[in-house]
């Protein structure tokens, strides 16, 4: 069985600080699902997706955030109004854990 750990993120201020510096971390991939728009399906590069995601995060409040640790990677899952889902995959889980100040 794979080692899978899930941590809910409640500290919104720390999360926003992390997201402002997301490019400082080893971002492997980003996926965006916006049920209210087809634009997210047209984005091809990681940079385009990241720019779009950051715009959506500036325009909206995050309703749910969790960090999933799996196989040495960190997956940050953000949900906005059950309409937009953003998944960021990072190579270096340790640095993400430290930045978000997660204990566990």
mmCIF file of C-alpha atoms in Angstrom:
data_model
loop_
_atom_site.group_PDB
_atom_site.id
_atom_site.type_symbol
_atom_site.label_atom_id
_atom_site.label_comp_id
_atom_site.label_asym_id
_atom_site.label_seq_id
_atom_site.Cartn_x
_atom_site.Cartn_y
_atom_site.Cartn_z
ATOM 1 C CA UNK A 1 0.000 0.000 0.000
ATOM 2 C CA UNK A 2 1.274 3.463 -0.874
ATOM 3 C CA UNK A 3 2.091 5.936 1.841
ATOM 4 C CA UNK A 4 -0.654 8.542 1.468
ATOM 5 C CA UNK A 5 -1.188 11.385 3.912
ATOM 6 C CA UNK A 6 -3.771 14.154 3.703
ATOM 7 C CA UNK A 7 -3.591 17.403 5.662
ATOM 8 C CA UNK A 8 -6.396 19.972 5.630
ATOM 9 C CA UNK A 9 -5.060 23.519 5.421
ATOM 10 C CA UNK A 10 -6.915 25.940 7.658
ATOM 11 C CA UNK A 11 -4.340 28.743 7.857
ATOM 12 C CA UNK A 12 -5.487 30.911 4.924
ATOM 13 C CA UNK A 13 -2.845 33.585 5.495
ATOM 14 C CA UNK A 14 0.004 31.049 5.306
ATOM 15 C CA UNK A 15 -1.572 29.463 2.217
ATOM 16 C CA UNK A 16 -1.814 32.818 0.433
ATOM 17 C CA UNK A 17 1.829 33.593 1.275
ATOM 18 C CA UNK A 18 2.818 30.226 -0.177
ATOM 19 C CA UNK A 19 0.785 30.790 -3.348
ATOM 20 C CA UNK A 20 2.402 34.189 -3.896
ATOM 21 C CA UNK A 21 5.773 32.411 -4.041
ATOM 22 C CA UNK A 22 4.612 29.225 -5.785
ATOM 23 C CA UNK A 23 7.231 29.647 -8.512
ATOM 24 C CA UNK A 24 9.960 29.254 -5.852
ATOM 25 C CA UNK A 25 9.000 25.593 -5.438
ATOM 26 C CA UNK A 26 9.537 22.726 -7.859
ATOM 27 C CA UNK A 27 6.141 22.760 -9.568
ATOM 28 C CA UNK A 28 5.805 19.632 -11.702
ATOM 29 C CA UNK A 29 2.266 20.071 -12.967
ATOM 30 C CA UNK A 30 -0.919 22.039 -12.538
ATOM 31 C CA UNK A 31 -4.459 21.028 -13.424
ATOM 32 C CA UNK A 32 -7.479 23.310 -13.433
ATOM 33 C CA UNK A 33 -11.117 22.395 -13.729
ATOM 34 C CA UNK A 34 -13.604 25.227 -14.018
ATOM 35 C CA UNK A 35 -17.166 24.016 -14.520
ATOM 36 C CA UNK A 36 -18.271 27.527 -15.494
ATOM 37 C CA UNK A 37 -15.702 28.039 -18.256
ATOM 38 C CA UNK A 38 -14.126 26.191 -21.141
ATOM 39 C CA UNK A 39 -11.041 28.433 -21.082
ATOM 40 C CA UNK A 40 -9.200 26.140 -18.680
ATOM 41 C CA UNK A 41 -9.436 23.327 -21.265
ATOM 42 C CA UNK A 42 -7.663 25.493 -23.838
ATOM 43 C CA UNK A 43 -4.620 26.233 -21.677
ATOM 44 C CA UNK A 44 -1.657 24.138 -22.721
ATOM 45 C CA UNK A 45 1.527 25.196 -20.951
ATOM 46 C CA UNK A 46 2.228 25.002 -17.243
ATOM 47 C CA UNK A 47 2.893 28.773 -17.216
ATOM 48 C CA UNK A 48 -0.475 29.567 -18.842
ATOM 49 C CA UNK A 49 -2.264 27.325 -16.358
ATOM 50 C CA UNK A 50 -0.433 28.857 -13.403
ATOM 51 C CA UNK A 51 -1.236 32.406 -14.542
ATOM 52 C CA UNK A 52 -4.915 31.488 -14.991
ATOM 53 C CA UNK A 53 -5.039 29.765 -11.594
ATOM 54 C CA UNK A 54 -3.453 32.732 -9.829
ATOM 55 C CA UNK A 55 -6.003 35.063 -11.444
ATOM 56 C CA UNK A 56 -8.868 32.867 -10.216
ATOM 57 C CA UNK A 57 -7.348 32.755 -6.734
ATOM 58 C CA UNK A 58 -7.109 36.550 -6.654
ATOM 59 C CA UNK A 59 -10.745 36.921 -7.764
ATOM 60 C CA UNK A 60 -12.208 34.325 -5.385
ATOM 61 C CA UNK A 61 -11.901 32.985 -1.874
ATOM 62 C CA UNK A 62 -10.616 29.458 -1.329
ATOM 63 C CA UNK A 63 -13.339 27.298 0.212
ATOM 64 C CA UNK A 64 -11.271 24.182 0.792
ATOM 65 C CA UNK A 65 -7.566 23.456 0.734
ATOM 66 C CA UNK A 66 -5.661 20.282 1.472
ATOM 67 C CA UNK A 67 -2.190 18.936 0.989
ATOM 68 C CA UNK A 68 -1.830 15.335 -0.145
ATOM 69 C CA UNK A 69 1.559 13.660 0.253
ATOM 70 C CA UNK A 70 2.162 10.679 -1.978
ATOM 71 C CA UNK A 71 5.370 9.015 -3.130
ATOM 72 C CA UNK A 72 7.556 11.970 -2.142
ATOM 73 C CA UNK A 73 5.446 14.481 -4.072
ATOM 74 C CA UNK A 74 3.075 17.068 -2.670
ATOM 75 C CA UNK A 75 -0.321 17.675 -4.249
ATOM 76 C CA UNK A 76 -2.011 20.903 -3.209
ATOM 77 C CA UNK A 77 -5.754 20.772 -3.888
ATOM 78 C CA UNK A 78 -7.740 24.015 -3.827
ATOM 79 C CA UNK A 79 -11.500 24.309 -4.295
ATOM 80 C CA UNK A 80 -13.405 27.496 -4.979
ATOM 81 C CA UNK A 81 -17.201 27.481 -4.567
ATOM 82 C CA UNK A 82 -17.374 23.857 -5.758
ATOM 83 C CA UNK A 83 -16.931 25.239 -9.287
ATOM 84 C CA UNK A 84 -13.170 25.607 -9.669
ATOM 85 C CA UNK A 85 -10.681 22.944 -8.675
ATOM 86 C CA UNK A 86 -6.944 23.623 -8.845
ATOM 87 C CA UNK A 87 -4.371 20.879 -8.316
ATOM 88 C CA UNK A 88 -0.693 21.767 -8.058
ATOM 89 C CA UNK A 89 1.899 18.977 -7.979
ATOM 90 C CA UNK A 90 5.283 19.689 -6.410
ATOM 91 C CA UNK A 91 8.399 17.543 -6.557
ATOM 92 C CA UNK A 92 9.832 18.528 -3.185
ATOM 93 C CA UNK A 93 7.170 17.700 -0.601
ATOM 94 C CA UNK A 94 9.471 18.641 2.281
ATOM 95 C CA UNK A 95 9.813 22.290 1.230
ATOM 96 C CA UNK A 96 6.047 22.589 0.691
ATOM 97 C CA UNK A 97 5.369 21.129 4.153
ATOM 98 C CA UNK A 98 7.786 23.615 5.706
ATOM 99 C CA UNK A 99 6.352 26.579 3.804
ATOM 100 C CA UNK A 100 2.800 25.726 4.850
ATOM 101 C CA UNK A 101 3.981 24.937 8.399
ATOM 102 C CA UNK A 102 2.265 21.554 8.469
ATOM 103 C CA UNK A 103 3.018 19.284 11.398
ATOM 104 C CA UNK A 104 2.441 15.597 11.091
#
